[in-house]
mmCIF file of C-alpha atoms in Angstrom:
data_model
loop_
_atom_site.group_PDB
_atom_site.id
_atom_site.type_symbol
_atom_site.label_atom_id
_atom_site.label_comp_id
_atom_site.label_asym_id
_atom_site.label_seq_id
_atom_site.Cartn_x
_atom_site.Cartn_y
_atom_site.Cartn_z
ATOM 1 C CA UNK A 1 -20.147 22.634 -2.989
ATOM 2 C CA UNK A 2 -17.717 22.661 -0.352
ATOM 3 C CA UNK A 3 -20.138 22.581 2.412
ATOM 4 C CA UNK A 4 -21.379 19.380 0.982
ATOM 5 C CA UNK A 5 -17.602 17.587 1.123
ATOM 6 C CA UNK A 6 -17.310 19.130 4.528
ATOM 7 C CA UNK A 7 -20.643 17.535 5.757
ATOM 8 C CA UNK A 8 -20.042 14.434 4.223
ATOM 9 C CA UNK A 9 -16.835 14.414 5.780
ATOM 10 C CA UNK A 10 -17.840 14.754 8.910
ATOM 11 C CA UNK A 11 -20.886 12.156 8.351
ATOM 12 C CA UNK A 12 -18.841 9.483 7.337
ATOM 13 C CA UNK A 13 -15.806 10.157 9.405
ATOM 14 C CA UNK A 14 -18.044 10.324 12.803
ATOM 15 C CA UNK A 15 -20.506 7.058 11.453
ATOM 16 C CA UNK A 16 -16.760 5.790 11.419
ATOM 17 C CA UNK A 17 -16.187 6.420 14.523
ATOM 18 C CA UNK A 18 -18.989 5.278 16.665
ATOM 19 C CA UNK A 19 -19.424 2.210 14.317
ATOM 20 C CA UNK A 20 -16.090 1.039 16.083
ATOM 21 C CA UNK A 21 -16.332 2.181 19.415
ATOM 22 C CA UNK A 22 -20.069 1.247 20.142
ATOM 23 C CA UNK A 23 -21.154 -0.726 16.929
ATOM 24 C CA UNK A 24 -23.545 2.084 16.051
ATOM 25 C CA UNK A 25 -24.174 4.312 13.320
ATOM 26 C CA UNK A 26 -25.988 7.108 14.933
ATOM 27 C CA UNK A 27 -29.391 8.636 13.855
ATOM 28 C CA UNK A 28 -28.670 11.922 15.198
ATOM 29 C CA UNK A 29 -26.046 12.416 12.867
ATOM 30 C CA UNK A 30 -27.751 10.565 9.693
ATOM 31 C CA UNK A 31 -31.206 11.989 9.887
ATOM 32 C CA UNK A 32 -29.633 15.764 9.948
ATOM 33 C CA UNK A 33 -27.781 14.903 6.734
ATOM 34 C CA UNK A 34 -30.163 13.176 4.898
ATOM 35 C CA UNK A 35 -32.296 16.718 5.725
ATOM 36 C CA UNK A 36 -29.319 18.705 4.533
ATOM 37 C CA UNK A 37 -28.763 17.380 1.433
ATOM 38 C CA UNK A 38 -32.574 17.503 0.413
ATOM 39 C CA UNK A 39 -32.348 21.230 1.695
ATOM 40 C CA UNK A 40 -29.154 22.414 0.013
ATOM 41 C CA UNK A 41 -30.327 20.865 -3.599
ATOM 42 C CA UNK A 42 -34.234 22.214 -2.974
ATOM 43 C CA UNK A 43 -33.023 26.000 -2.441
ATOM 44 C CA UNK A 44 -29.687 25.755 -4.470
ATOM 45 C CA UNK A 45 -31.321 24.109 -7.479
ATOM 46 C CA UNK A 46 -34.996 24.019 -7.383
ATOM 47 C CA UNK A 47 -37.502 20.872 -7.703
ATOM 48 C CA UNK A 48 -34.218 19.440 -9.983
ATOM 49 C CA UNK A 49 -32.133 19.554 -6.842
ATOM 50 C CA UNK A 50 -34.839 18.360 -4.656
ATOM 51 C CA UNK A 51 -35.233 15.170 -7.636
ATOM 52 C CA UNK A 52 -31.749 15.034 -7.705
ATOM 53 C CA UNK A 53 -30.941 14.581 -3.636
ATOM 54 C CA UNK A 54 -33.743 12.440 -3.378
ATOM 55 C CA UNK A 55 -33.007 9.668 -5.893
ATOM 56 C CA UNK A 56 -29.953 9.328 -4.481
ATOM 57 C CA UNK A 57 -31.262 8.952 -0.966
ATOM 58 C CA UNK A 58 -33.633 6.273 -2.338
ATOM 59 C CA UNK A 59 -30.866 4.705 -4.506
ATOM 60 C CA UNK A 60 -28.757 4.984 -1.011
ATOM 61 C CA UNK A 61 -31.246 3.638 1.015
ATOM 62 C CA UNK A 62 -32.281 0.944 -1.656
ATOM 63 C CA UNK A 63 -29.203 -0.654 -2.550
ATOM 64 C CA UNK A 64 -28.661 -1.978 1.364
ATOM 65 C CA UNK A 65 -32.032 -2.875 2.411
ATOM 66 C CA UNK A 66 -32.282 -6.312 0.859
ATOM 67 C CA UNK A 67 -28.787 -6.682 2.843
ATOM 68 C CA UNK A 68 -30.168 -5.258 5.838
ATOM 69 C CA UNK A 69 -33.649 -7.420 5.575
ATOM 70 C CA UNK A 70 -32.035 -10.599 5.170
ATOM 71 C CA UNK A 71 -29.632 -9.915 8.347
ATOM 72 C CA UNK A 72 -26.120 -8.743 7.058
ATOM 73 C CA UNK A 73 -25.913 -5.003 8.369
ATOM 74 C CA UNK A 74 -27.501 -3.054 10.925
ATOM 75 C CA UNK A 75 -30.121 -0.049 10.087
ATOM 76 C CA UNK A 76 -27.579 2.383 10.802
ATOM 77 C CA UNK A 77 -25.585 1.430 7.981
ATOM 78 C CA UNK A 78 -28.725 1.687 5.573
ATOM 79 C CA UNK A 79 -29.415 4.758 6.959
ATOM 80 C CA UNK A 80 -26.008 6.292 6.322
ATOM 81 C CA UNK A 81 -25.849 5.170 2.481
ATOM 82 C CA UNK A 82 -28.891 6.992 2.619
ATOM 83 C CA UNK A 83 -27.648 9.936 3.755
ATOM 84 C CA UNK A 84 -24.937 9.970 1.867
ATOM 85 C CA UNK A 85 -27.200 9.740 -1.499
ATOM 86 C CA UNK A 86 -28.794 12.741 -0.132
ATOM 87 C CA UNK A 87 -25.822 14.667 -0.061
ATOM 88 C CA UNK A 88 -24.208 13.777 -3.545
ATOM 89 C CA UNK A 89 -27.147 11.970 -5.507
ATOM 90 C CA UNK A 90 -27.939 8.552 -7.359
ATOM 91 C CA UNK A 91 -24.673 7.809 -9.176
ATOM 92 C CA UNK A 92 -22.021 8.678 -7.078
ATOM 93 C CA UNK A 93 -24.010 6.852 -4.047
ATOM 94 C CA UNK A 94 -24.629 3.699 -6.357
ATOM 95 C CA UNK A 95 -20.513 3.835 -7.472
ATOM 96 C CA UNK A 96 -20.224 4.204 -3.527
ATOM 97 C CA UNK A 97 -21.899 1.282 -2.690
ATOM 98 C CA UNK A 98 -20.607 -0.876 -5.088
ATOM 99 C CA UNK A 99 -16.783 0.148 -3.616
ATOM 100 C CA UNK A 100 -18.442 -0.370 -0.453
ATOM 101 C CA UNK A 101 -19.646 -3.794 -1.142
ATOM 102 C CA UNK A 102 -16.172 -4.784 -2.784
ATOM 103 C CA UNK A 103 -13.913 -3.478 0.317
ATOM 104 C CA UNK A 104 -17.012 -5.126 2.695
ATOM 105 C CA UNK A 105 -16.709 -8.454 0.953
ATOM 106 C CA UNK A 106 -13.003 -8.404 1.542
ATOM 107 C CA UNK A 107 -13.124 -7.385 5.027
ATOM 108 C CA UNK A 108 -15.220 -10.453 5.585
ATOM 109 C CA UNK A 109 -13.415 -13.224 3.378
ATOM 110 C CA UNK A 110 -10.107 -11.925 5.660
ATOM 111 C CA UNK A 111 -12.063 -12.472 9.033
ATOM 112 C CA UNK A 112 -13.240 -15.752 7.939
ATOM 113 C CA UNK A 113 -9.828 -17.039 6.976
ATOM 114 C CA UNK A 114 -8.635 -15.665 9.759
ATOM 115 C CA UNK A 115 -10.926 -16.804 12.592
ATOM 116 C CA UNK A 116 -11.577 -20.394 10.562
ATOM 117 C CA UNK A 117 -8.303 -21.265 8.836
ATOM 118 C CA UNK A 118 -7.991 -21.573 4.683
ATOM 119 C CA UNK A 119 -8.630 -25.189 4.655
ATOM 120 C CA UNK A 120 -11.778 -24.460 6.251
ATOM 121 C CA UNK A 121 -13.106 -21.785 4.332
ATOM 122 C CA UNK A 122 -11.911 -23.373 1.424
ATOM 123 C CA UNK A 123 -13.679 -26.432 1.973
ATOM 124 C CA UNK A 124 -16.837 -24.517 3.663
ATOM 125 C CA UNK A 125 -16.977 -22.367 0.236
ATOM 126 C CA UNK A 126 -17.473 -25.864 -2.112
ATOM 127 C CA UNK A 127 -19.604 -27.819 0.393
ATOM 128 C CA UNK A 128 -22.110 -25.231 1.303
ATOM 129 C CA UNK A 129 -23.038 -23.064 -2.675
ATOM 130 C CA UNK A 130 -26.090 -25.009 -3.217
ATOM 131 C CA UNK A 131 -27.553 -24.489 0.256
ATOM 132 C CA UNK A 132 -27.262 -20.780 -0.307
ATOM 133 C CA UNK A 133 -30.675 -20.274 0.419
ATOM 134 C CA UNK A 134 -29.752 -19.818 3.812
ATOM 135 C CA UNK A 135 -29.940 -16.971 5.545
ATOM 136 C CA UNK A 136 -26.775 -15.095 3.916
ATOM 137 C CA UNK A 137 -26.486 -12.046 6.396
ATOM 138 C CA UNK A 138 -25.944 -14.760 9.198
ATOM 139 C CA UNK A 139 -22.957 -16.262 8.881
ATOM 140 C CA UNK A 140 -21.357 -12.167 9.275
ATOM 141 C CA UNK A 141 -23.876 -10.616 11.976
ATOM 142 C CA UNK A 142 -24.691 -12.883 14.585
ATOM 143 C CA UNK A 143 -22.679 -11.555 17.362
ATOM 144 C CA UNK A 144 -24.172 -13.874 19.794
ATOM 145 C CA UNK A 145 -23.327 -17.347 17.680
ATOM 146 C CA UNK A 146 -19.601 -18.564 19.183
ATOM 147 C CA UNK A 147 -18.928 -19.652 14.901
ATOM 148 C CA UNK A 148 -20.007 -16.380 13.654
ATOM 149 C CA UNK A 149 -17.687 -13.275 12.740
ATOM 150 C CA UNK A 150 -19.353 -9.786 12.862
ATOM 151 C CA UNK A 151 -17.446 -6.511 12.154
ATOM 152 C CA UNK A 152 -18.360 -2.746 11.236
ATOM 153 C CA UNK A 153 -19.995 -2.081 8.652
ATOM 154 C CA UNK A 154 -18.794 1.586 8.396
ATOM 155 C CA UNK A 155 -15.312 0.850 7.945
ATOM 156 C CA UNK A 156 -16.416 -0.638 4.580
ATOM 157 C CA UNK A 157 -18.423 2.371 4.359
ATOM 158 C CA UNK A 158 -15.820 5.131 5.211
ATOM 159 C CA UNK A 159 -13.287 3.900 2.756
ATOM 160 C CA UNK A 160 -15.752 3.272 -0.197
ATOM 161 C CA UNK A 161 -16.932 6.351 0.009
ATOM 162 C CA UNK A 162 -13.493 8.159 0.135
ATOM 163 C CA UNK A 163 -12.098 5.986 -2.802
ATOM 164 C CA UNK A 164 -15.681 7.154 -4.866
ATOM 165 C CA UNK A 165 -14.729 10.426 -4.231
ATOM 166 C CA UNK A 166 -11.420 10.489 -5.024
ATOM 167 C CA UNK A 167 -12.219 8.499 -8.513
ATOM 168 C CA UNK A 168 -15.240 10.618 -9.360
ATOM 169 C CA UNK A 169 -15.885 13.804 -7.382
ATOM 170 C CA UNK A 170 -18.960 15.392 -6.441
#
């Protein structure tokens, strides 16, 4: 069991790390932990360990790609909730995400006031819920747009995952 809090450790503490310096959550440092995980549970627990690491990659992997499809995170940051269900399974990566989510959503509403003003977002919020059909993930991503605010997704993702782990375990 310790191996597995060192790994993810290191997994989310690295995706951390490039996330801010290059905006990039690697695959060479995913993929191996997503196979980890679905090792450690197959030969530590059988077919149940296999069943049990890879619900919670699909939960992982699941829970971020509507997010990811309609524009409002990058792969990598699928890829790592993914891995990280593969390492501790379904519920504490769905608990994860749902931190995640909460401290991402934050993040966000402070950059917005920030870059726009509170009379802006304010205003922005009440004019603009029934044209939520938009595309949602926009407004956060979009680098490239001079009105939009982007940020790391694995910040959110670093500190969810500690605060799951410190409220739950492995």
């Amino acid at each position: 069991m310790l191996i597995l809090i060192i790994i993810l450790g290191l997994v989310i503490l690295i995706s951390l790390i490039t996330d801010l310096k290059d905006k990039k959550i690697l695959n060479i440092v995913t993929f191996p932990a997503m196979i980890f995980g679905l090792s450690y549970y197959l030969f530590n627990q059988g077919w149940d360990g296999l069943l049990f690491s890879g619900l919670g990659f699909l939960v992982g992997l699941m829970v971020f790609l509507i997010p990811y499809l309609l524009g409002g995170m990058g792969a990598g940051d699928v890829k790592l909730m993914a891995a990280i269900g593969a390492l501790t399974g379904a519920s504490f990566v769905f608990y994860s995400a749902l931190i995640t989510s909460i401290i991402g959503g934050f993040i966000a509403i402070v950059l917005i006031i920030k870059r726009r003003g509170i009379t802006f977002s304010i205003k922005s919020l009440f004019f603009s819920i029934p044209f939520l059909s938009s595309n949602l993930g926009s407004m956060i991503v979009n680098s490239k747009d001079n009105s939009s605010i982007s940020f790391p997704y694995g910040i959110a993702i670093f500190f969810g995952t500690i605060i799951t782990f410190a409220w739950k375990g492995l």
